[in-house]
Tab-separated table of C-alpha atoms in Angstrom:
chain	number	residue	atom	x	y	z
A	166	MET	CA	-18.037	8.831	-1.964
A	167	ALA	CA	-14.717	8.215	0.209
A	168	ASN	CA	-11.647	6.443	-1.605
A	169	LYS	CA	-11.245	2.487	-1.185
A	170	ILE	CA	-8.224	1.351	0.628
A	171	LEU	CA	-6.418	-1.930	0.953
A	172	VAL	CA	-3.475	-1.690	3.620
A	173	VAL	CA	-0.668	-4.594	3.405
A	174	ASP	CA	1.602	-5.590	5.966
A	175	ASP	CA	2.684	-8.711	7.720
A	176	ALA	CA	2.711	-6.562	10.788
A	177	ALA	CA	-0.864	-5.968	12.388
A	178	PHE	CA	0.429	-3.112	14.643
A	179	MET	CA	1.109	-1.160	11.019
A	180	ARG	CA	-2.024	-2.211	9.615
A	181	MET	CA	-3.503	-0.533	12.573
A	182	MET	CA	-1.732	2.792	12.127
A	183	ILE	CA	-1.970	3.450	8.843
A	184	LYS	CA	-5.875	2.296	9.224
A	185	ASP	CA	-6.108	4.604	11.875
A	186	ILE	CA	-4.440	7.485	9.671
A	187	LEU	CA	-6.523	7.371	6.577
A	188	THR	CA	-10.020	6.568	8.903
A	189	LYS	CA	-9.187	9.974	10.713
A	190	ASN	CA	-9.073	11.423	7.096
A	191	GLY	CA	-12.237	10.174	5.684
A	192	PHE	CA	-10.668	7.505	3.350
A	193	GLU	CA	-12.305	4.022	3.920
A	194	VAL	CA	-10.532	0.762	4.377
A	195	VAL	CA	-11.843	-1.684	2.926
A	196	ALA	CA	-9.518	-4.311	3.320
A	197	GLU	CA	-6.381	-5.920	5.012
A	198	ALA	CA	-3.708	-8.065	4.002
A	199	ALA	CA	-0.912	-9.662	5.626
A	200	ASP	CA	1.262	-10.445	2.756
A	201	GLY	CA	1.816	-10.082	-0.879
A	202	ALA	CA	-0.540	-13.416	-2.154
A	203	GLN	CA	-3.339	-12.099	0.596
A	204	ALA	CA	-2.779	-8.843	-1.407
A	205	LEU	CA	-3.252	-10.082	-4.656
A	206	GLU	CA	-6.686	-11.781	-3.867
A	207	LYS	CA	-8.108	-8.607	-2.341
A	208	TYR	CA	-7.050	-6.411	-4.496
A	209	LYS	CA	-9.201	-8.658	-7.392
A	210	GLU	CA	-11.936	-9.199	-4.343
A	211	PHE	CA	-12.322	-5.517	-3.356
A	212	GLN	CA	-10.817	-3.447	-6.583
A	213	PRO	CA	-9.769	-0.743	-4.002
A	214	ASP	CA	-8.745	2.946	-5.062
A	215	LEU	CA	-5.338	2.740	-3.720
A	216	VAL	CA	-2.888	0.386	-2.153
A	217	THR	CA	-0.578	0.477	0.560
A	218	MET	CA	2.156	-1.715	0.367
A	219	ASP	CA	4.945	-3.125	2.586
A	220	ILE	CA	8.024	-3.635	0.715
A	221	THR	CA	9.209	-6.480	2.973
A	222	MET	CA	6.869	-9.674	3.414
A	223	PRO	CA	6.983	-13.876	3.943
A	224	GLU	CA	5.281	-15.654	1.326
A	225	MET	CA	5.105	-12.699	-1.689
A	226	ASP	CA	7.206	-9.073	-1.279
A	227	GLY	CA	5.668	-5.976	-1.715
A	228	ILE	CA	6.962	-5.552	-4.792
A	229	THR	CA	6.589	-9.114	-6.405
A	230	SER	CA	2.530	-8.141	-5.319
A	231	LEU	CA	3.260	-4.909	-6.735
A	232	LYS	CA	3.862	-6.438	-10.685
A	233	GLU	CA	1.061	-9.146	-10.122
A	234	ILE	CA	-1.263	-6.258	-9.144
A	235	LYS	CA	-0.376	-4.141	-12.215
A	236	LYS	CA	-0.653	-7.388	-14.773
A	237	ILE	CA	-4.623	-6.963	-13.667
A	238	ASN	CA	-4.669	-3.450	-13.766
A	239	PRO	CA	-2.164	-1.317	-15.187
A	240	ASN	CA	-3.584	1.818	-13.799
A	241	ALA	CA	-4.049	0.230	-9.956
A	242	LYS	CA	-2.249	2.926	-7.567
A	243	VAL	CA	0.268	1.525	-5.197
A	244	ILE	CA	2.480	3.227	-2.479
A	245	MET	CA	4.903	1.232	-1.085
A	246	CYS	CA	5.905	1.593	2.742
A	247	SER	CA	9.605	1.022	3.615
A	248	ALA	CA	11.470	1.017	6.779
A	249	MET	CA	14.784	3.225	6.377
A	250	GLY	CA	17.530	2.027	4.382
A	251	GLN	CA	15.641	0.303	1.752
A	252	GLN	CA	16.488	2.406	-1.234
A	253	ALA	CA	17.457	-0.046	-3.192
A	254	MET	CA	13.770	-1.868	-3.033
A	255	VAL	CA	12.301	1.413	-3.279
A	256	ILE	CA	13.686	2.273	-6.783
A	257	ASP	CA	12.596	-1.252	-7.371
A	258	ALA	CA	9.250	-0.980	-6.453
A	259	ILE	CA	9.113	3.016	-8.320
A	260	GLN	CA	10.389	0.768	-11.356
A	261	ALA	CA	7.863	-1.295	-11.097
A	262	GLY	CA	5.289	0.867	-11.126
A	263	ALA	CA	4.499	2.334	-7.612
A	264	LYS	CA	3.388	5.740	-7.468
A	265	ASP	CA	4.556	6.577	-4.040
A	266	PHE	CA	6.465	5.564	-0.626
A	267	ILE	CA	6.131	6.076	2.702
A	268	VAL	CA	9.260	5.481	5.116
A	269	LYS	CA	8.462	3.941	8.497
A	270	PRO	CA	7.789	4.924	11.040
A	271	PHE	CA	4.134	6.473	9.802
A	272	GLN	CA	3.934	10.124	9.667
A	273	ALA	CA	0.248	11.080	9.588
A	274	ASP	CA	0.564	14.299	7.615
A	275	ARG	CA	3.609	12.277	4.895
A	276	VAL	CA	0.739	9.090	4.825
A	277	ILE	CA	-1.893	11.631	4.151
A	278	GLU	CA	-0.021	13.785	1.727
A	279	ALA	CA	1.352	10.558	-0.097
A	280	ILE	CA	-2.245	9.176	-0.822
A	281	SER	CA	-3.660	12.535	-1.408
A	282	LYS	CA	-1.628	13.438	-4.166
A	283	THR	CA	-1.887	9.894	-5.779
A	284	LEU	CA	-5.658	9.570	-5.491
A	285	GLY	CA	-4.853	13.300	-7.395
């Protein structure tokens, strides 16, 4: 059975890119969200095996959403996605419980490596 993944990014283009990489590699994208608040709702609804989470988003940022998801499920597997130069935020995210991070622009092999490693 394919691993279920929730893709969270405020840019539809980025969601499409990551979804494309995942589906081509045998993962199932069960839902998408455009901000942290939506991510929480979709997480509760779909209970995915893994979440890819953008850091900078409107409404609720990725780090806040990560903390809220961890309250729902302390074992949640979340990989943060960030642009270059957001090292401080990446450190915050790892401290908040993120399993890994992927730097934009996405490289397919790095995305798959991070997800495969996290899902173990």
